[in-house]
């Protein structure tokens, strides 16, 4: 199953011919319906619609259609209707002009300061009358399905690029883990020996005598406890385990964004712990490099569905 990004764009158009072959093109020009779908990242599925008034009735059907394919993302659907042809304008009917005149007289009787209808207003209202919403009934959903299919393809292409980038970051993190693993036993033993030596020096300065056997055992116990506190082998094991799961999810595909986001948080936690327990400059450097890569992973995962 592919990995899908939440970012994508698609558009589709549908044109209608005049209402009847016998009708003058100036009265009923051909019209074109344009539909766009834009999608960006979001924690949940957030749908918004910007439709002309004549198409408001189609919003529930469009919402149901999008919800069958999209699971996450902030998705905006825009639709616009425009005339096509060489400047053809609709000619308002006498019936419409009479109705507009009557409505305008009623409004101005109550609101004398109201602005009269302009020619542009009349033409716009005439166009709405001559292409009612039902004229688009057979076109809206097929057009939306076409745009949605293109959107899914765009999201899949972007998701494939993101998956490749994530796999590359995972490989780099594995390499850092492998760099750190040989350092752990060496650093633990070095710190244990250093602790014992300093304990001996302190005892010799304070008493001027050889270190008693009981004190030596105590020093060894303290050194061992300190070595355990700075041992990051467990963190490295968990890092490898999380990286295995991330790679498995990338290979599996589907709706993996939320799961990946959780694993990124766990990676960051282990890298932080490793840095705070580090007793050597080399381990600190590896921890910092890990956190840089993990932050880059986080930014990319935010776009995955």
Short mmCIF file of C-alpha atoms in Angstrom, two decimals:
data_model
loop_
_atom_site.label_atom_id
_atom_site.label_comp_id
_atom_site.label_asym_id
_atom_site.label_seq_id
_atom_site.Cartn_x
_atom_site.Cartn_y
_atom_site.Cartn_z
CA UNK A 1 0.00 0.00 0.00
CA UNK A 2 1.43 3.43 -0.90
CA UNK A 3 2.29 6.22 1.51
CA UNK A 4 0.10 9.29 1.04
CA UNK A 5 1.04 12.88 1.72
CA UNK A 6 -1.62 15.26 3.03
CA UNK A 7 -0.45 17.92 0.56
CA UNK A 8 -1.92 18.02 -2.92
CA UNK A 9 -3.85 19.96 -5.55
CA UNK A 10 -6.19 18.99 -8.36
CA UNK A 11 -8.65 20.72 -10.68
CA UNK A 12 -11.24 19.74 -13.28
CA UNK A 13 -13.59 21.59 -15.65
CA UNK A 14 -16.90 20.82 -17.31
CA UNK A 15 -18.61 22.92 -20.00
CA UNK A 16 -22.30 23.09 -20.86
CA UNK A 17 -23.82 24.02 -24.20
CA UNK A 18 -26.65 26.56 -24.52
CA UNK A 19 -30.00 25.38 -23.13
CA UNK A 20 -31.37 24.58 -26.60
CA UNK A 21 -29.97 24.64 -30.15
CA UNK A 22 -32.62 27.12 -31.26
CA UNK A 23 -31.87 29.64 -28.54
CA UNK A 24 -29.79 32.68 -29.41
CA UNK A 25 -26.30 32.34 -27.88
CA UNK A 26 -26.66 35.85 -26.48
CA UNK A 27 -29.57 34.64 -24.38
CA UNK A 28 -28.05 31.42 -23.08
CA UNK A 29 -24.30 31.25 -23.61
CA UNK A 30 -22.31 28.14 -22.85
CA UNK A 31 -21.00 28.00 -19.29
CA UNK A 32 -18.07 26.25 -17.65
CA UNK A 33 -17.91 24.76 -14.18
CA UNK A 34 -14.44 24.70 -12.62
CA UNK A 35 -13.71 22.70 -9.48
CA UNK A 36 -10.49 22.76 -7.42
CA UNK A 37 -9.40 20.68 -4.42
CA UNK A 38 -6.50 21.85 -2.26
CA UNK A 39 -5.11 19.83 0.62
CA UNK A 40 -2.53 20.57 3.34
CA UNK A 41 -1.54 18.81 6.53
CA UNK A 42 -3.80 18.68 9.58
CA UNK A 43 -4.22 16.40 12.60
CA UNK A 44 -7.72 15.44 11.48
CA UNK A 45 -9.89 15.64 8.36
CA UNK A 46 -11.07 19.24 8.03
CA UNK A 47 -13.30 19.90 4.99
CA UNK A 48 -14.33 23.36 3.81
CA UNK A 49 -16.34 24.37 0.72
CA UNK A 50 -16.47 27.57 -1.29
CA UNK A 51 -19.32 27.09 -3.71
CA UNK A 52 -21.52 29.50 -5.69
CA UNK A 53 -25.04 29.89 -4.35
CA UNK A 54 -26.51 27.80 -7.16
CA UNK A 55 -24.37 24.82 -6.05
CA UNK A 56 -24.85 24.90 -2.26
CA UNK A 57 -27.23 21.94 -2.44
CA UNK A 58 -24.38 19.70 -3.63
CA UNK A 59 -22.21 20.22 -0.53
CA UNK A 60 -23.46 17.15 1.45
CA UNK A 61 -22.84 14.83 -1.51
CA UNK A 62 -19.37 16.32 -2.06
CA UNK A 63 -18.57 15.93 1.63
CA UNK A 64 -19.59 12.25 1.58
CA UNK A 65 -17.47 11.65 -1.53
CA UNK A 66 -14.32 13.17 0.00
CA UNK A 67 -14.75 11.27 3.26
CA UNK A 68 -14.64 7.95 1.42
CA UNK A 69 -11.07 8.60 0.25
CA UNK A 70 -9.46 11.11 2.61
CA UNK A 71 -8.69 10.40 6.26
CA UNK A 72 -6.60 13.39 7.35
CA UNK A 73 -5.76 16.86 6.07
CA UNK A 74 -7.22 20.35 5.75
CA UNK A 75 -9.09 20.14 2.45
CA UNK A 76 -10.68 23.06 0.63
CA UNK A 77 -13.06 22.60 -2.30
CA UNK A 78 -13.68 25.59 -4.58
CA UNK A 79 -16.15 25.76 -7.44
CA UNK A 80 -16.82 28.58 -9.88
CA UNK A 81 -19.12 28.99 -12.84
CA UNK A 82 -18.14 31.24 -15.74
CA UNK A 83 -19.39 31.96 -19.23
CA UNK A 84 -17.48 30.75 -22.24
CA UNK A 85 -17.46 31.99 -25.78
CA UNK A 86 -16.45 35.26 -27.42
CA UNK A 87 -17.92 37.73 -24.94
CA UNK A 88 -21.50 36.44 -25.20
CA UNK A 89 -23.80 37.84 -22.54
CA UNK A 90 -27.10 36.45 -21.32
CA UNK A 91 -30.14 38.54 -22.24
CA UNK A 92 -32.56 38.82 -19.30
CA UNK A 93 -36.12 37.81 -19.99
CA UNK A 94 -38.99 40.27 -19.73
CA UNK A 95 -40.40 38.26 -16.86
CA UNK A 96 -37.16 38.57 -14.92
CA UNK A 97 -36.91 42.31 -15.59
CA UNK A 98 -40.47 42.83 -14.38
CA UNK A 99 -39.76 40.84 -11.22
CA UNK A 100 -36.53 42.72 -10.51
CA UNK A 101 -38.24 46.05 -11.05
CA UNK A 102 -41.03 45.12 -8.66
CA UNK A 103 -38.61 43.92 -5.98
CA UNK A 104 -36.47 47.03 -6.38
CA UNK A 105 -39.51 49.33 -5.98
CA UNK A 106 -40.51 47.49 -2.80
CA UNK A 107 -37.03 47.73 -1.32
CA UNK A 108 -36.63 51.44 -2.12
CA UNK A 109 -40.03 52.19 -0.66
CA UNK A 110 -38.66 51.12 2.70
CA UNK A 111 -35.04 52.07 2.06
CA UNK A 112 -34.97 55.21 -0.09
CA UNK A 113 -31.18 55.40 0.07
CA UNK A 114 -30.71 51.89 -1.36
CA UNK A 115 -28.53 51.81 -4.50
CA UNK A 116 -30.46 50.91 -7.70
CA UNK A 117 -29.57 47.71 -9.55
CA UNK A 118 -26.82 48.15 -12.11
CA UNK A 119 -26.69 46.58 -15.55
CA UNK A 120 -23.98 44.23 -14.27
CA UNK A 121 -26.26 43.13 -11.40
CA UNK A 122 -29.08 42.38 -13.81
CA UNK A 123 -26.80 40.39 -16.14
CA UNK A 124 -25.44 38.37 -13.22
CA UNK A 125 -28.92 37.57 -11.93
CA UNK A 126 -30.00 36.69 -15.46
CA UNK A 127 -27.11 34.24 -15.82
CA UNK A 128 -28.08 32.53 -12.56
CA UNK A 129 -31.66 32.23 -13.76
CA UNK A 130 -30.70 30.75 -17.12
CA UNK A 131 -28.37 28.11 -15.65
CA UNK A 132 -30.15 26.77 -12.57
CA UNK A 133 -28.50 24.36 -10.16
CA UNK A 134 -30.19 21.30 -11.62
CA UNK A 135 -28.29 21.91 -14.88
CA UNK A 136 -25.16 20.81 -13.00
CA UNK A 137 -26.72 17.81 -11.26
CA UNK A 138 -25.30 15.29 -13.72
CA UNK A 139 -21.89 16.96 -13.86
CA UNK A 140 -20.89 17.91 -10.30
CA UNK A 141 -20.22 14.48 -8.77
CA UNK A 142 -18.42 12.99 -11.82
CA UNK A 143 -16.33 16.15 -11.97
CA UNK A 144 -15.57 15.91 -8.24
CA UNK A 145 -14.62 12.23 -8.63
CA UNK A 146 -12.22 13.14 -11.43
CA UNK A 147 -10.61 15.89 -9.35
CA UNK A 148 -10.43 13.64 -6.28
CA UNK A 149 -8.70 10.92 -8.32
CA UNK A 150 -6.09 13.45 -9.48
CA UNK A 151 -5.67 14.68 -5.92
CA UNK A 152 -5.04 11.14 -4.65
CA UNK A 153 -2.46 10.61 -7.37
CA UNK A 154 -0.72 13.87 -6.43
CA UNK A 155 -0.75 12.91 -2.75
CA UNK A 156 0.62 9.48 -3.59
CA UNK A 157 3.50 10.94 -5.63
CA UNK A 158 4.37 13.34 -2.81
CA UNK A 159 4.00 10.51 -0.29
CA UNK A 160 6.48 8.39 -2.26
CA UNK A 161 9.03 11.20 -2.11
CA UNK A 162 8.46 11.58 1.62
CA UNK A 163 8.86 7.82 2.17
CA UNK A 164 12.20 7.88 0.35
CA UNK A 165 13.41 10.79 2.48
CA UNK A 166 12.26 9.08 5.69
CA UNK A 167 14.06 5.86 4.78
CA UNK A 168 17.23 7.86 4.14
CA UNK A 169 17.01 9.50 7.57
CA UNK A 170 16.38 6.11 9.19
CA UNK A 171 19.52 4.74 7.53
CA UNK A 172 21.56 7.68 8.85
CA UNK A 173 20.20 7.17 12.36
CA UNK A 174 21.09 3.48 12.24
CA UNK A 175 24.64 4.44 11.28
CA UNK A 176 24.87 6.74 14.33
CA UNK A 177 23.61 3.97 16.59
CA UNK A 178 26.29 1.67 15.19
CA UNK A 179 28.92 4.33 15.89
CA UNK A 180 27.78 4.59 19.51
CA UNK A 181 27.51 0.89 20.32
CA UNK A 182 31.27 0.09 20.50
CA UNK A 183 31.86 3.15 22.68
CA UNK A 184 29.54 2.08 25.47
CA UNK A 185 31.54 -0.77 27.15
CA UNK A 186 34.79 1.16 26.75
CA UNK A 187 33.37 4.29 28.37
CA UNK A 188 31.76 2.33 31.22
CA UNK A 189 35.05 0.59 32.06
CA UNK A 190 37.04 3.81 31.78
CA UNK A 191 34.69 5.64 34.11
CA UNK A 192 34.72 2.76 36.62
CA UNK A 193 38.53 2.67 36.74
CA UNK A 194 38.75 6.46 36.96
CA UNK A 195 36.30 6.49 39.86
CA UNK A 196 38.27 3.85 41.78
CA UNK A 197 41.54 5.70 41.24
CA UNK A 198 40.13 8.96 42.52
CA UNK A 199 38.63 7.17 45.51
CA UNK A 200 42.03 5.71 46.34
CA UNK A 201 43.70 9.10 46.03
CA UNK A 202 41.15 10.68 48.33
CA UNK A 203 41.51 7.98 50.95
CA UNK A 204 45.31 8.17 50.85
CA UNK A 205 45.26 11.95 51.31
CA UNK A 206 42.80 11.86 54.17
CA UNK A 207 44.30 9.00 56.21
CA UNK A 208 47.80 8.63 54.93
CA UNK A 209 47.35 4.86 54.95
CA UNK A 210 46.54 2.16 52.45
CA UNK A 211 42.93 1.78 51.45
CA UNK A 212 41.10 -0.70 53.78
CA UNK A 213 39.41 -3.68 52.18
CA UNK A 214 35.93 -2.52 53.21
CA UNK A 215 36.52 0.92 51.74
CA UNK A 216 37.84 -0.65 48.56
CA UNK A 217 34.67 -2.73 48.20
CA UNK A 218 32.59 0.39 48.80
CA UNK A 219 34.56 2.22 46.13
CA UNK A 220 34.01 -0.62 43.68
CA UNK A 221 30.28 -0.64 44.45
CA UNK A 222 29.99 3.13 43.92
CA UNK A 223 31.98 2.91 40.71
CA UNK A 224 29.72 0.14 39.42
CA UNK A 225 26.59 2.14 40.25
CA UNK A 226 28.02 5.16 38.46
CA UNK A 227 28.90 3.04 35.44
CA UNK A 228 25.31 1.80 35.29
CA UNK A 229 24.03 5.38 35.38
CA UNK A 230 26.12 6.36 32.36
CA UNK A 231 25.44 3.13 30.41
CA UNK A 232 23.39 4.04 27.30
CA UNK A 233 23.20 0.53 25.83
CA UNK A 234 19.50 0.29 26.71
CA UNK A 235 18.73 3.58 24.97
CA UNK A 236 20.57 2.42 21.86
CA UNK A 237 18.60 -0.83 21.85
CA UNK A 238 15.32 1.05 22.04
CA UNK A 239 16.46 3.43 19.30
CA UNK A 240 17.11 0.47 17.01
CA UNK A 241 13.71 -1.01 17.88
CA UNK A 242 11.90 2.26 17.05
CA UNK A 243 13.81 2.58 13.77
CA UNK A 244 12.80 -0.97 12.82
CA UNK A 245 9.14 -0.11 13.45
CA UNK A 246 9.37 3.13 11.45
CA UNK A 247 10.86 1.30 8.48
CA UNK A 248 8.19 -1.39 8.74
CA UNK A 249 5.43 1.23 8.65
CA UNK A 250 7.00 3.01 5.66
CA UNK A 251 7.10 -0.30 3.79
CA UNK A 252 3.52 -1.13 4.81
CA UNK A 253 2.10 2.27 3.82
CA UNK A 254 -1.49 3.36 4.33
CA UNK A 255 -2.61 5.57 7.21
CA UNK A 256 0.65 5.67 9.15
CA UNK A 257 1.06 9.36 9.98
CA UNK A 258 -0.17 9.28 13.59
CA UNK A 259 1.81 6.15 14.42
CA UNK A 260 4.96 7.65 12.91
CA UNK A 261 4.44 10.84 14.89
CA UNK A 262 4.34 8.84 18.13
CA UNK A 263 7.51 6.93 17.22
CA UNK A 264 9.33 10.17 16.42
CA UNK A 265 8.52 11.39 19.93
CA UNK A 266 9.98 8.19 21.37
CA UNK A 267 13.13 8.55 19.24
CA UNK A 268 13.59 12.09 20.55
CA UNK A 269 13.14 10.90 24.13
CA UNK A 270 15.83 8.21 23.79
CA UNK A 271 18.27 10.59 22.06
CA UNK A 272 17.76 13.15 24.84
CA UNK A 273 18.35 10.55 27.53
CA UNK A 274 21.47 9.35 25.78
CA UNK A 275 22.80 12.90 25.63
CA UNK A 276 22.10 13.57 29.32
CA UNK A 277 23.85 10.31 30.37
CA UNK A 278 26.79 10.81 28.04
CA UNK A 279 30.18 10.79 29.77
CA UNK A 280 32.22 11.37 26.61
CA UNK A 281 32.39 14.08 23.99
CA UNK A 282 31.99 11.56 21.16
CA UNK A 283 28.69 10.26 22.55
CA UNK A 284 27.45 13.82 23.03
CA UNK A 285 28.23 14.59 19.40
CA UNK A 286 26.36 11.47 18.26
CA UNK A 287 23.37 12.45 20.40
CA UNK A 288 23.27 15.93 18.86
CA UNK A 289 23.49 14.51 15.34
CA UNK A 290 20.66 12.14 16.17
CA UNK A 291 18.41 14.95 17.40
CA UNK A 292 19.03 16.95 14.22
CA UNK A 293 17.97 13.98 12.06
CA UNK A 294 14.98 13.23 14.30
CA UNK A 295 13.78 16.82 13.98
CA UNK A 296 14.03 16.52 10.20
CA UNK A 297 12.01 13.30 10.43
CA UNK A 298 9.39 15.07 12.51
CA UNK A 299 8.95 17.83 9.91
CA UNK A 300 8.41 15.31 7.11
CA UNK A 301 6.10 13.06 9.12
CA UNK A 302 3.75 16.02 9.74
CA UNK A 303 2.77 15.79 6.04
CA UNK A 304 1.97 12.06 5.98
CA UNK A 305 -1.65 10.91 6.14
#
